[in-house]
Amino acid sequence: MEPSAENEMVAVPPGRVTLSDRRTRRSWPVELAPYRLAAYPVTQLRYAEVTGVRPGTAKGDRVPVEGVSWLDAVEFCNALSRREGYTPAYGFEPGRPEAVEWDTSADGYRLPTEAEWEHACRAGTEGARYGQLDAIAWHRGNSQESIHDVGGREPNSWGLYDMLGNVWEWCWDVYDAEVYGTYRVLRGGGWFDEPWSCRASVRRRSHPTFRIDDVGFRLARSARP
């Protein structure tokens, strides 16, 4: 991977995806406008360049940043937007750090919605995965129980790497407000997960302040005319 490649944003076409939840046995369709999604999860190096810190336990410039909460991720999005001259996507309510508002008109960096994430992960495919698991993902069966540099497995047909495995990725969405309050959605599976979790449709949830060594994120931006 070239040094600049980790900053690459891929144009994702519009489409329709049907989300499903195994716990509630619900499914619901979502129509999507075009958007842009990072080819790789945010790396330790990029996170450090923007914030000045290297969270988590993994060492290496090109490993995905981990040990970051959902709130860390949205704050990073705003910081990178300001650094690059874009309008920040997120607003914070004083005294209520978890009450984050998304300005959908902003051109800055943001987290993908879970519908955007799944649409991009599938890249036009309809099965559980966009390729053979060992070829596309670091999971418990082949990771030696360790995180790996981004881009070490095969991408999907849209040029997106590590959509499955390596680290779970925070998405914008609240998981189920009535049952779990402010818990946010995680997607993709991680390096310590069994193959079952590394599928395009699997949803996980956690509190927006939660940090652990197999959770990171990737960047999205809304497409502009």
Short mmCIF file of C-alpha atoms in Angstrom, two decimals:
data_model
loop_
_atom_site.label_atom_id
_atom_site.label_comp_id
_atom_site.label_asym_id
_atom_site.label_seq_id
_atom_site.Cartn_x
_atom_site.Cartn_y
_atom_site.Cartn_z
CA MET A 1 0.00 0.00 0.00
CA GLU A 2 1.34 3.40 -0.96
CA PRO A 3 1.71 5.93 1.89
CA SER A 4 -1.07 8.14 0.48
CA ALA A 5 -3.46 5.27 -0.22
CA GLU A 6 -4.81 5.15 3.31
CA ASN A 7 -6.43 8.56 2.68
CA GLU A 8 -8.24 7.40 -0.46
CA MET A 9 -12.00 7.99 -0.61
CA VAL A 10 -14.00 5.70 -2.89
CA ALA A 11 -17.10 6.93 -4.73
CA VAL A 12 -19.97 4.63 -3.77
CA PRO A 13 -22.94 4.50 -6.17
CA PRO A 14 -26.53 5.00 -5.06
CA GLY A 15 -28.56 1.92 -4.30
CA ARG A 16 -30.94 0.08 -2.04
CA VAL A 17 -30.04 -2.19 0.87
CA THR A 18 -32.23 -4.26 3.16
CA LEU A 19 -31.04 -4.23 6.75
CA SER A 20 -31.99 -6.97 9.19
CA ASP A 21 -31.71 -7.57 12.92
CA ARG A 22 -31.39 -11.12 14.20
CA ARG A 23 -32.50 -10.19 17.74
CA THR A 24 -35.82 -8.63 16.76
CA ARG A 25 -36.24 -10.54 13.46
CA ARG A 26 -36.99 -7.25 11.72
CA SER A 27 -35.86 -6.21 8.26
CA TRP A 28 -36.22 -2.84 6.56
CA PRO A 29 -35.18 -1.39 3.20
CA VAL A 30 -33.12 1.80 2.85
CA GLU A 31 -32.62 3.88 -0.31
CA LEU A 32 -29.19 5.49 -0.57
CA ALA A 33 -27.86 8.49 -2.47
CA PRO A 34 -24.24 8.38 -3.68
CA TYR A 35 -21.54 9.08 -1.10
CA ARG A 36 -17.83 8.57 -0.52
CA LEU A 37 -16.27 6.04 1.83
CA ALA A 38 -12.65 5.58 2.87
CA ALA A 39 -10.91 2.64 1.21
CA TYR A 40 -9.38 1.71 4.59
CA PRO A 41 -10.21 2.13 8.27
CA VAL A 42 -8.52 5.12 9.91
CA THR A 43 -4.96 4.15 10.82
CA GLN A 44 -2.92 4.87 13.91
CA LEU A 45 -0.74 7.25 11.89
CA ARG A 46 -3.61 9.32 10.53
CA TYR A 47 -5.31 9.49 13.91
CA ALA A 48 -2.06 10.66 15.52
CA GLU A 49 -1.44 13.26 12.80
CA VAL A 50 -4.82 14.86 13.51
CA THR A 51 -5.16 14.43 17.28
CA GLY A 52 -1.57 14.10 18.52
CA VAL A 53 -2.37 10.88 20.38
CA ARG A 54 -2.16 7.15 19.69
CA PRO A 55 -4.90 5.37 21.63
CA GLY A 56 -5.27 1.64 22.16
CA THR A 57 -2.64 -1.04 22.51
CA ALA A 58 -1.66 -1.84 18.92
CA LYS A 59 1.66 -0.53 17.62
CA GLY A 60 2.31 0.46 14.02
CA ASP A 61 1.49 3.34 11.68
CA ARG A 62 -0.73 1.29 9.38
CA VAL A 63 -2.70 -0.76 11.84
CA PRO A 64 -6.28 0.46 12.27
CA VAL A 65 -6.66 2.83 15.17
CA GLU A 66 -8.48 1.01 17.98
CA GLY A 67 -9.41 1.73 21.56
CA VAL A 68 -11.52 4.63 20.25
CA SER A 69 -15.08 5.32 21.31
CA TRP A 70 -17.91 6.48 19.08
CA LEU A 71 -17.48 9.95 20.56
CA ASP A 72 -13.75 9.86 19.80
CA ALA A 73 -14.61 8.96 16.22
CA VAL A 74 -17.08 11.81 15.65
CA GLU A 75 -14.67 14.29 17.27
CA PHE A 76 -11.94 13.06 14.92
CA CYS A 77 -14.26 13.59 11.95
CA ASN A 78 -14.80 17.22 12.95
CA ALA A 79 -11.11 17.80 13.62
CA LEU A 80 -10.10 16.41 10.22
CA SER A 81 -12.82 18.45 8.51
CA ARG A 82 -11.50 21.67 10.04
CA ARG A 83 -7.93 20.72 9.16
CA GLU A 84 -8.87 20.21 5.50
CA GLY A 85 -11.21 23.19 5.18
CA TYR A 86 -14.55 21.40 5.22
CA THR A 87 -17.63 22.19 7.27
CA PRO A 88 -17.77 19.89 10.32
CA ALA A 89 -20.67 17.46 10.19
CA TYR A 90 -21.32 17.22 13.92
CA GLY A 91 -22.56 19.58 16.60
CA PHE A 92 -22.34 18.92 20.34
CA GLU A 93 -24.81 20.06 22.98
CA PRO A 94 -23.07 21.69 25.99
CA GLY A 95 -23.21 19.45 29.04
CA ARG A 96 -24.53 16.50 27.07
CA PRO A 97 -21.57 14.96 25.23
CA GLU A 98 -23.61 12.07 23.85
CA ALA A 99 -26.26 14.39 22.33
CA VAL A 100 -24.58 14.77 18.94
CA GLU A 101 -26.41 16.39 16.02
CA TRP A 102 -25.52 15.58 12.41
CA ASP A 103 -25.72 18.48 9.96
CA THR A 104 -26.59 16.56 6.81
CA SER A 105 -25.85 19.62 4.65
CA ALA A 106 -22.20 19.73 5.80
CA ASP A 107 -19.44 18.62 3.41
CA GLY A 108 -17.11 17.40 6.16
CA TYR A 109 -16.05 13.94 7.21
CA ARG A 110 -18.47 11.77 9.13
CA LEU A 111 -19.23 8.19 10.08
CA PRO A 112 -21.21 6.14 7.58
CA THR A 113 -24.76 5.19 8.42
CA GLU A 114 -25.12 1.46 8.88
CA ALA A 115 -27.08 1.28 5.62
CA GLU A 116 -24.21 3.02 3.83
CA TRP A 117 -21.77 0.67 5.51
CA GLU A 118 -23.62 -2.50 4.47
CA HIS A 119 -24.26 -1.27 0.92
CA ALA A 120 -20.56 -0.53 0.53
CA CYS A 121 -19.50 -3.80 2.14
CA ARG A 122 -21.69 -5.86 -0.17
CA ALA A 123 -20.55 -3.99 -3.31
CA GLY A 124 -23.40 -5.47 -5.32
CA THR A 125 -23.17 -8.98 -3.86
CA GLU A 126 -26.03 -10.70 -2.05
CA GLY A 127 -24.33 -13.38 0.05
CA ALA A 128 -22.98 -13.28 3.59
CA ARG A 129 -19.61 -11.98 2.34
CA TYR A 130 -18.13 -10.37 -0.76
CA GLY A 131 -15.49 -13.09 -1.12
CA GLN A 132 -13.86 -16.10 0.51
CA LEU A 133 -13.39 -15.28 4.19
CA ASP A 134 -9.68 -16.01 4.61
CA ALA A 135 -8.90 -14.01 1.48
CA ILE A 136 -10.78 -10.88 2.51
CA ALA A 137 -10.69 -10.72 6.31
CA TRP A 138 -8.54 -11.08 9.42
CA HIS A 139 -10.58 -13.10 11.91
CA ARG A 140 -9.93 -15.43 14.82
CA GLY A 141 -9.06 -18.32 12.54
CA ASN A 142 -6.22 -16.60 10.67
CA SER A 143 -5.18 -13.48 12.62
CA GLN A 144 -2.97 -15.20 15.20
CA GLU A 145 -5.21 -13.26 17.61
CA SER A 146 -3.66 -9.96 16.62
CA ILE A 147 -4.61 -6.85 14.69
CA HIS A 148 -3.02 -6.39 11.22
CA ASP A 149 -2.06 -3.51 8.94
CA VAL A 150 -4.91 -2.22 6.78
CA GLY A 151 -5.03 -3.46 3.21
CA GLY A 152 -3.52 -6.87 3.91
CA ARG A 153 -6.48 -8.83 2.55
CA GLU A 154 -8.30 -8.61 -0.79
CA PRO A 155 -10.69 -5.68 -1.33
CA ASN A 156 -14.25 -5.96 -2.55
CA SER A 157 -15.09 -5.10 -6.14
CA TRP A 158 -15.49 -1.41 -5.28
CA GLY A 159 -11.94 -1.16 -3.90
CA LEU A 160 -12.82 -1.16 -0.20
CA TYR A 161 -10.49 -3.07 2.14
CA ASP A 162 -11.08 -4.63 5.56
CA MET A 163 -14.83 -4.17 5.44
CA LEU A 164 -14.98 -7.50 7.24
CA GLY A 165 -12.58 -8.50 10.00
CA ASN A 166 -9.59 -6.72 11.56
CA VAL A 167 -11.65 -4.17 13.54
CA TRP A 168 -15.34 -3.56 14.10
CA GLU A 169 -16.37 -0.17 12.74
CA TRP A 170 -18.54 2.45 14.42
CA CYS A 171 -21.53 3.68 12.42
CA TRP A 172 -23.63 6.79 12.99
CA ASP A 173 -26.86 5.04 13.94
CA VAL A 174 -28.46 4.50 17.32
CA TYR A 175 -29.00 0.73 17.66
CA ASP A 176 -32.39 0.60 19.41
CA ALA A 177 -33.25 3.69 21.44
CA GLU A 178 -36.19 2.13 23.28
CA VAL A 179 -34.17 -0.83 24.57
CA TYR A 180 -30.53 0.33 24.56
CA GLY A 181 -30.77 4.12 24.82
CA THR A 182 -27.79 5.86 23.21
CA TYR A 183 -25.95 2.67 22.19
CA ARG A 184 -24.53 2.95 18.66
CA VAL A 185 -24.15 0.41 15.88
CA LEU A 186 -20.93 -1.52 15.14
CA ARG A 187 -20.37 -3.43 11.91
CA GLY A 188 -17.91 -5.80 10.24
CA GLY A 189 -16.41 -8.14 12.83
CA GLY A 190 -12.88 -8.06 14.19
CA TRP A 191 -9.60 -9.94 14.46
CA PHE A 192 -10.76 -11.89 17.53
CA ASP A 193 -14.18 -12.87 16.16
CA GLU A 194 -15.34 -16.24 14.93
CA PRO A 195 -16.23 -16.39 11.21
CA TRP A 196 -19.94 -16.10 12.00
CA SER A 197 -19.49 -12.47 13.08
CA CYS A 198 -17.60 -11.48 9.93
CA ARG A 199 -20.63 -11.13 7.68
CA ALA A 200 -22.15 -8.16 5.87
CA SER A 201 -25.43 -8.28 7.83
CA VAL A 202 -24.17 -8.72 11.40
CA ARG A 203 -24.99 -5.87 13.80
CA ARG A 204 -23.39 -5.24 17.17
CA ARG A 205 -23.98 -2.40 19.62
CA SER A 206 -22.11 -0.53 22.32
CA HIS A 207 -22.22 2.61 24.42
CA PRO A 208 -20.80 5.69 22.65
CA THR A 209 -18.06 6.02 25.29
CA PHE A 210 -16.96 2.36 25.03
CA ARG A 211 -13.36 1.62 24.01
CA ILE A 212 -11.81 -1.78 23.26
CA ASP A 213 -8.94 -3.19 21.19
CA ASP A 214 -11.00 -4.53 18.26
CA VAL A 215 -13.11 -1.46 17.48
CA GLY A 216 -12.14 1.33 15.07
CA PHE A 217 -13.88 3.31 12.31
CA ARG A 218 -13.65 4.53 8.75
CA LEU A 219 -14.60 7.86 7.23
CA ALA A 220 -17.45 8.84 4.96
CA ARG A 221 -18.42 12.05 3.19
CA SER A 222 -21.65 13.00 1.52
CA ALA A 223 -21.42 13.41 -2.26
CA ARG A 224 -21.97 16.91 -3.56
CA PRO A 225 -23.28 17.96 -7.00
#
